[in-house]
Coordinates of C-alpha atoms in Angstrom, one line a residue:
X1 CA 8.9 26.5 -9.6
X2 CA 8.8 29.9 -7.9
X3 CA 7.9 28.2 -4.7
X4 CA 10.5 25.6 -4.9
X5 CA 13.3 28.3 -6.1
X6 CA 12.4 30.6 -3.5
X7 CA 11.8 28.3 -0.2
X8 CA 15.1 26.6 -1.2
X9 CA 13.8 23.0 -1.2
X10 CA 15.4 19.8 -0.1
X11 CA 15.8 17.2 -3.4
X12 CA 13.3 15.3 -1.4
X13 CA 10.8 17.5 -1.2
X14 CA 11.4 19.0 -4.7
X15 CA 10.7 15.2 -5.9
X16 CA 7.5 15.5 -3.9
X17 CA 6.1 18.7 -5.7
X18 CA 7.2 17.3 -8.6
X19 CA 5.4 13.8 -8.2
X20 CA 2.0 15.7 -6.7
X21 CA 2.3 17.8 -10.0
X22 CA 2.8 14.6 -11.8
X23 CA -0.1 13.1 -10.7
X24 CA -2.4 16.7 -11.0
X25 CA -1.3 16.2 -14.8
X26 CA -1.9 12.9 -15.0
X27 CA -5.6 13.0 -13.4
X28 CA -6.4 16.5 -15.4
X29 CA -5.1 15.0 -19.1
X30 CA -3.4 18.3 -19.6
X31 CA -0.2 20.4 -18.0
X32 CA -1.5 24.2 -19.3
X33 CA -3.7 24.9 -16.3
X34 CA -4.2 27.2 -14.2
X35 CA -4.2 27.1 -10.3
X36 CA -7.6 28.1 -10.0
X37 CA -8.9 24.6 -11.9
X38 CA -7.8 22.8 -8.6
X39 CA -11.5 23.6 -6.7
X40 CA -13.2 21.5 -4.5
X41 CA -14.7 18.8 -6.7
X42 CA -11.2 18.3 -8.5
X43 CA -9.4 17.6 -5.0
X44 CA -12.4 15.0 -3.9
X45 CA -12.2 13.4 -7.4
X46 CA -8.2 13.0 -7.8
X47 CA -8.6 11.7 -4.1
X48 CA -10.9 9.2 -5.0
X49 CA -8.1 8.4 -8.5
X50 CA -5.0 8.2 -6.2
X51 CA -5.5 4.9 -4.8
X52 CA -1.9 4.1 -4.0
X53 CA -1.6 4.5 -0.5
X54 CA -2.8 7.2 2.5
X55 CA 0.7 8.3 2.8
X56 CA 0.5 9.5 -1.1
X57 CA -2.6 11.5 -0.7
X58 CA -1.6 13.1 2.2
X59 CA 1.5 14.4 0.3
X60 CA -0.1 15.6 -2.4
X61 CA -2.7 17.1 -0.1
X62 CA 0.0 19.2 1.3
X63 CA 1.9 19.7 -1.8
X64 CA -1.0 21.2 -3.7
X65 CA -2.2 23.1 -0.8
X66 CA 1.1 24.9 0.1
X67 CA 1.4 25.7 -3.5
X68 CA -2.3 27.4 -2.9
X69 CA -1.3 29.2 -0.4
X70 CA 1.9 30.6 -1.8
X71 CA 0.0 31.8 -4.9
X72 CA -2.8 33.6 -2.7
X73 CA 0.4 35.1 0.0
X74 CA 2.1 36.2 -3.2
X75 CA -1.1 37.7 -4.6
X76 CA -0.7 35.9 -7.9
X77 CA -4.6 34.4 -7.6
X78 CA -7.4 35.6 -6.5
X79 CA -9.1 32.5 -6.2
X80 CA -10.3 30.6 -2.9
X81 CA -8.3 27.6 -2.0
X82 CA -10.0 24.1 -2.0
X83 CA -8.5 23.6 1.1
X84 CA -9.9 26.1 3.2
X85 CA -12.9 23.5 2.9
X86 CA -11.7 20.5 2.1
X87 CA -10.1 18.9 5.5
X88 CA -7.5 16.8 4.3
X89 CA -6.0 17.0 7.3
X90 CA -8.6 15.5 9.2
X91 CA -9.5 13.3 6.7
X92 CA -6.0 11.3 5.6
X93 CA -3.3 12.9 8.1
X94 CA -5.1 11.6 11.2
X95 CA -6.4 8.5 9.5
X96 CA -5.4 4.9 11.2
X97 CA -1.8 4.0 9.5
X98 CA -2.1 0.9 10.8
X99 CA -1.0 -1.1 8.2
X100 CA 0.8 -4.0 9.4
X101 CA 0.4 -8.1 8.7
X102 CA 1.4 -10.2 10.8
X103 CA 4.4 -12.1 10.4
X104 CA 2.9 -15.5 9.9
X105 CA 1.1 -14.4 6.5
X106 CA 4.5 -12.6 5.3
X107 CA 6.5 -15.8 5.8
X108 CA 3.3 -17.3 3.6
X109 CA 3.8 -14.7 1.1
X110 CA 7.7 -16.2 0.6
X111 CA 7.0 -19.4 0.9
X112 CA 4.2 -18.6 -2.0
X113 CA 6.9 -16.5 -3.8
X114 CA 9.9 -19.3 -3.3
X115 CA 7.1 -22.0 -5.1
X116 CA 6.6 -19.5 -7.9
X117 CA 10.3 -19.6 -8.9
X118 CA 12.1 -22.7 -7.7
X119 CA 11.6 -26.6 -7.4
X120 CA 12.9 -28.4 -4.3
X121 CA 14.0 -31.8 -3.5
X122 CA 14.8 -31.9 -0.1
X123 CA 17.4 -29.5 0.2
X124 CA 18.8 -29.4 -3.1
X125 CA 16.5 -26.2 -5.2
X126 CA 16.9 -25.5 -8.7
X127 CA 14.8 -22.7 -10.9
X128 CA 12.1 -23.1 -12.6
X129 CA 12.1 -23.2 -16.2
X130 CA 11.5 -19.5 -17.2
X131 CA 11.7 -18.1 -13.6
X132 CA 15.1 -16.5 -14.2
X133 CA 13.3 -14.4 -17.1
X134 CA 10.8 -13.7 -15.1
X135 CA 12.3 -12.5 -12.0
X136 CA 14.0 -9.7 -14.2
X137 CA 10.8 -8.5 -15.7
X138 CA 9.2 -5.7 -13.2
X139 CA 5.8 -6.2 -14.1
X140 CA 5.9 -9.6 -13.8
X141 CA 4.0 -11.7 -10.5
X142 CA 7.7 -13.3 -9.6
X143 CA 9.3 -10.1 -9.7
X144 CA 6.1 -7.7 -7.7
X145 CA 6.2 -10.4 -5.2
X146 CA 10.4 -10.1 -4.2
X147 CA 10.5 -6.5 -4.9
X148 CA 7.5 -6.2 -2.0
X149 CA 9.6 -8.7 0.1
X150 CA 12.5 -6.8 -0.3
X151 CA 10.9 -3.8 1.1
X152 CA 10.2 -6.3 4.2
X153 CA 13.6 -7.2 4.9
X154 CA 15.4 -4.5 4.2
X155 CA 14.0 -3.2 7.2
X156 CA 11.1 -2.0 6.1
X157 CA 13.0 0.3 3.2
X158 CA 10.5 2.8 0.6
X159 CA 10.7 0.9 -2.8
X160 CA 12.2 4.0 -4.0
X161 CA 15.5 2.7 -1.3
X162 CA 15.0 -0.9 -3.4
X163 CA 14.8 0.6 -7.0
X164 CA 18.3 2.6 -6.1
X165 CA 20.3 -0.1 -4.6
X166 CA 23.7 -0.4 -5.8
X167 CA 26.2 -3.1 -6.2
X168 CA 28.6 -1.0 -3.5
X169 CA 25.8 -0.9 -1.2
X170 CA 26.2 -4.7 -0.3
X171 CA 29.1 -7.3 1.1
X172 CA 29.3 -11.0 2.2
X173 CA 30.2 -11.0 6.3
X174 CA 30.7 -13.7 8.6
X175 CA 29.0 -13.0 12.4
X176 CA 29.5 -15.3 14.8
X177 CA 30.1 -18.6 12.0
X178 CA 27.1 -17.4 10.2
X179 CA 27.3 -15.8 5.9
X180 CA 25.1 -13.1 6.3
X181 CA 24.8 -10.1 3.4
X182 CA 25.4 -6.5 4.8
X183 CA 23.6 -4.1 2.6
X184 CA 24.3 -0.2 4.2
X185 CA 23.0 3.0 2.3
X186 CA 21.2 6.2 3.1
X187 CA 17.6 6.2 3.6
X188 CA 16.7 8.8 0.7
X189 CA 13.4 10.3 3.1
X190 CA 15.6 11.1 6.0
X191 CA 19.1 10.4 5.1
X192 CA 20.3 8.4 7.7
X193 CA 21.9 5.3 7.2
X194 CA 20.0 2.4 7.0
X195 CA 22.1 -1.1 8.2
X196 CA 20.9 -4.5 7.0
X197 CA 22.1 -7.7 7.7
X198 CA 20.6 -10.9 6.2
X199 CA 21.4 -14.4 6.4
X200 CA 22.4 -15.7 3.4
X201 CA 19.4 -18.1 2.9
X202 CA 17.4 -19.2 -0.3
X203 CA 15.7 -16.3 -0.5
X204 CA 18.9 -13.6 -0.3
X205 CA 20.6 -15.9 -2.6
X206 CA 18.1 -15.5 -5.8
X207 CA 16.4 -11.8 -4.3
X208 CA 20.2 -10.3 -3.9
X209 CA 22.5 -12.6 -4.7
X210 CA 21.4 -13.5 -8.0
X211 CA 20.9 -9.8 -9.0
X212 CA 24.2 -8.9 -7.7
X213 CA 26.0 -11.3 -9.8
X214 CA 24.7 -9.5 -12.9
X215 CA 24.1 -5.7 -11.3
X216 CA 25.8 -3.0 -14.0
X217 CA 24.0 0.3 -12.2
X218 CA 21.1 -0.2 -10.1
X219 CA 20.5 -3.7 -8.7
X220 CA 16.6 -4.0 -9.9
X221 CA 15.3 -3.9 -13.0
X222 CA 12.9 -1.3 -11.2
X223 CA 14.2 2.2 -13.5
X224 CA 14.8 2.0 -16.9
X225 CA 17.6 4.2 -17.0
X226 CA 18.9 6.9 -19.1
X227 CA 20.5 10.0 -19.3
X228 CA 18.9 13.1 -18.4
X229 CA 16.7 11.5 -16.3
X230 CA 14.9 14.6 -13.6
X231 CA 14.1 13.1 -9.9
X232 CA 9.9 13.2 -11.0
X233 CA 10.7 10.6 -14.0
X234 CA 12.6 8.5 -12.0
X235 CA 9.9 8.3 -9.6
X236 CA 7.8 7.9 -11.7
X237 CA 9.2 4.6 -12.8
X238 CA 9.2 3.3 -9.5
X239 CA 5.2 4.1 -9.0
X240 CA 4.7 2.2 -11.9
X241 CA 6.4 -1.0 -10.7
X242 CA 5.2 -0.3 -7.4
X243 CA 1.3 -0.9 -8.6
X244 CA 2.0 -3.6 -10.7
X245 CA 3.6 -5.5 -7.7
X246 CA 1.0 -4.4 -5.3
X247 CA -1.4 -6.1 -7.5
X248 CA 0.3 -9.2 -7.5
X249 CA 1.4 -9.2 -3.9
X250 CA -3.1 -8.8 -3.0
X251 CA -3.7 -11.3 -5.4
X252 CA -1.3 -13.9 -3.9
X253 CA -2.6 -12.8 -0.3
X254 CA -5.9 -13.7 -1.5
X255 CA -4.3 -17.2 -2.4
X256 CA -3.3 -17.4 1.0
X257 CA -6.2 -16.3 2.3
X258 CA -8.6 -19.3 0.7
X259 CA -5.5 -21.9 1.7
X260 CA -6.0 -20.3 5.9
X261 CA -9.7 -21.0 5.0
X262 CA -9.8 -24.3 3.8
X263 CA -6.7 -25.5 6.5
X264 CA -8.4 -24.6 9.1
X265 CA -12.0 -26.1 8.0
X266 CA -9.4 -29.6 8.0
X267 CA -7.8 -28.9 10.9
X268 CA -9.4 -26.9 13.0
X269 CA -6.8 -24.4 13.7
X270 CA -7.5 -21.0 13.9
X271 CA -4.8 -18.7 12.0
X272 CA -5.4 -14.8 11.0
X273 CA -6.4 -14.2 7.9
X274 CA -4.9 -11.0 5.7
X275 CA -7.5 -8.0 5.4
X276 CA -6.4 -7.0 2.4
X277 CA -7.4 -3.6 2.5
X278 CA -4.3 -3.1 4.5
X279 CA -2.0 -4.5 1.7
X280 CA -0.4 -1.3 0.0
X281 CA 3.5 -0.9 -0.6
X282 CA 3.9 0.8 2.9
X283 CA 2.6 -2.4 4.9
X284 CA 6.0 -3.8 4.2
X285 CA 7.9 -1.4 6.2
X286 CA 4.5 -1.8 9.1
X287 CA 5.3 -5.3 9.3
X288 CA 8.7 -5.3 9.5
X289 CA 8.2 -2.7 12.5
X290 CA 5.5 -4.8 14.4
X291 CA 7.5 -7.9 13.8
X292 CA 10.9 -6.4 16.0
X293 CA 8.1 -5.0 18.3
X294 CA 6.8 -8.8 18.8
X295 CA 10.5 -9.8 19.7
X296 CA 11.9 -10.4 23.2
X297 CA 14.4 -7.4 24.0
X298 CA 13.2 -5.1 21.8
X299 CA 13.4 -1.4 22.6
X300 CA 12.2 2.1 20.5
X301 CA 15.4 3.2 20.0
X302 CA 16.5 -0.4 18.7
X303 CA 13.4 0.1 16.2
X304 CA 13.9 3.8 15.0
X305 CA 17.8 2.6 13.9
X306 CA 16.6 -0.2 12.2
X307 CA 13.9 1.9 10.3
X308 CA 16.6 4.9 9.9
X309 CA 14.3 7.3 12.1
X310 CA 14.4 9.1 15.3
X311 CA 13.2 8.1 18.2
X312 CA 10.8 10.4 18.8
X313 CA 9.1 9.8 15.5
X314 CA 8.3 6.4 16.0
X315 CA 4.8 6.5 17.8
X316 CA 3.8 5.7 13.9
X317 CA 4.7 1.4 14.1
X318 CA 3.6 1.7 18.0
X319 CA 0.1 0.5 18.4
X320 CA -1.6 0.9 21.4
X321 CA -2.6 -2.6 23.3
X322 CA -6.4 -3.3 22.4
X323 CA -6.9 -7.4 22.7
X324 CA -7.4 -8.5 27.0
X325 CA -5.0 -10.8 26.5
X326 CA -2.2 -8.3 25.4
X327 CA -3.4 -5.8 28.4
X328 CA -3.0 -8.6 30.6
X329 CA 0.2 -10.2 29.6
X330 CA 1.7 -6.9 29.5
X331 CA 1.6 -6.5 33.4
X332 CA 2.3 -9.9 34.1
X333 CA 5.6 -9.1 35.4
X334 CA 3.3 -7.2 38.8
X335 CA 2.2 -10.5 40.2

């Protein structure tokens, strides 16, 4: 708190010191500690625990460190920081982020996710029976699955982006003869504005429409609201959901996985299979990233506004050209 009040913190990165403090409490099973309990065999440990995703440990890496470091600058310890030995750095912040699935599995993912909660008869659909109860339960498989997919086509938005989506956020427009849904709010990492238009297809009808038409605060059932609620509890709730769907979503991928297997012993065709390694909350917003990249006329700068970034920050969703046949085609335009 000392820290926080005296560095003058962005809300953002207040929620972060709060959430890396949540999660010290959480893996320690007490709050009254002191600083000098955080040694070198706590940090390994709580990074073997905090499975989420890379992105989180290297956040509360940093958190936990700069908090170390204040105390020591400050003279309030005079203990020796874990991280003075324990290379985080090198360890998580320069570890591959590539995260990405290609696009043919996510379009498997929905159409896995569309069979879970409707019945269609050529192109007449109606719900399941129970899927409309389901769908509204967050730690339910039909509801892990579309909050995941959301995350996907919502250009690539942090589930924290999903969880606080508003009714206001979102309007029916018509583009060139075509319904599509405009959904516009402010990425809550960077602040910019994030634009989103969707065609107004099954899916947008049950994953937004549906939710819309019965939306009193937030959109999702994703935060159990009430009053009082501080930035670390709200987040909290969203972590929560955010596991339960990412089990469901690797699960399902697994599904899809055996169905590749066994198509392609029938057929013969050869289509990638998900490493599901790589499936954690953040591949949605990968994906999304390497899918635009894989499109004719796409350019960085037409990336970093769809993700609500800066150009020069996108090197992140670049990848650099490994395969022959993408060195090769790339120059194609020489001969």
């Amino acid at each position: 708190n000392k820290l926080i009040d005296e560095r003058r913190l962005k809300p953002r990165t207040v929620a972060r010191y709060n959430y890396s403090y949540g999660k010290l409490i959480e893996f320690i099973g007490r709050d009254n500690f002191k600083i000098e309990v955080i040694n070198l065999a706590l940090i390994k440990d709580m990074m073997r625990w905090l499975t989420v995703t890379d992105s989180t440990k290297r956040d509360v890496c940093a958190t936990i460190a700069s908090v170390w470091n204040y105390a020591i600058e400050n003279e309030l310890t005079t203990g020796v920081s874990p991280f003075k030995q324990f290379k985080y750095a090198k360890i998580y912040k320069m570890a591959s982020r590539d995260y990405s699935i290609d696009l043919g599995n996510m379009m498997k993912l929905k159409e896995y996710w569309l069979n879970l909660v409707i019945v269609r008869d050529g192109s007449r659909w109606s719900y399941k029976d129970g899927a409309i109860a389901k769908i509204h339960k967050r730690t339910s498989e039909e509801f892990g699955i579309m909050y995941f997919l959301l995350m996907f086509y919502l250009n690539g938005s942090a589930p924290f982006d999903v969880a606080k989506l508003k009714a206001k956020d979102c309007s029916r427009v018509e583009i060139e003869g075509v319904d599509y849904w405009k959904v516009e709010f402010p990425r809550q990492k960077t602040g910019m504005s994030v634009s989103i238009r969707l065609k107004r297809d099954i899916f947008t009808i049950i994953a937004l429409e549906h939710f819309l038409g019965e939306s009193k605060e937030y959109i999702y059932p994703v935060v159990r609201w009430f009053d009082g609620m501080s930035p670390m509890q709200f987040q909290r709730q969203v972590n929560k959901t955010g596991e339960s769907a990412i089990k469901w979503v690797k699960r399902a991928f697994e599904i899809i996985n055996q169905e590749t297997i066994t198509k392609k012993v029938e057929t013969g065709i050869d289509e990638p299979l998900v490493d599901i390694s790589k499936v954690v909350l953040y591949t949605a917003r990968h994906s999304f990233a390497t899918a635009y990249l894989n499109t004719p006329g796409c350019t960085v700068n037409g990336l970093a506004s769809l993700l609500a970034r800066s150009p020069n920050t996108i090197s992140t969703y670049i990848k650099a050209l490994s395969a022959d046949k993408d060195i090769a085609s790339a120059v194609d335009f020489l001969y």
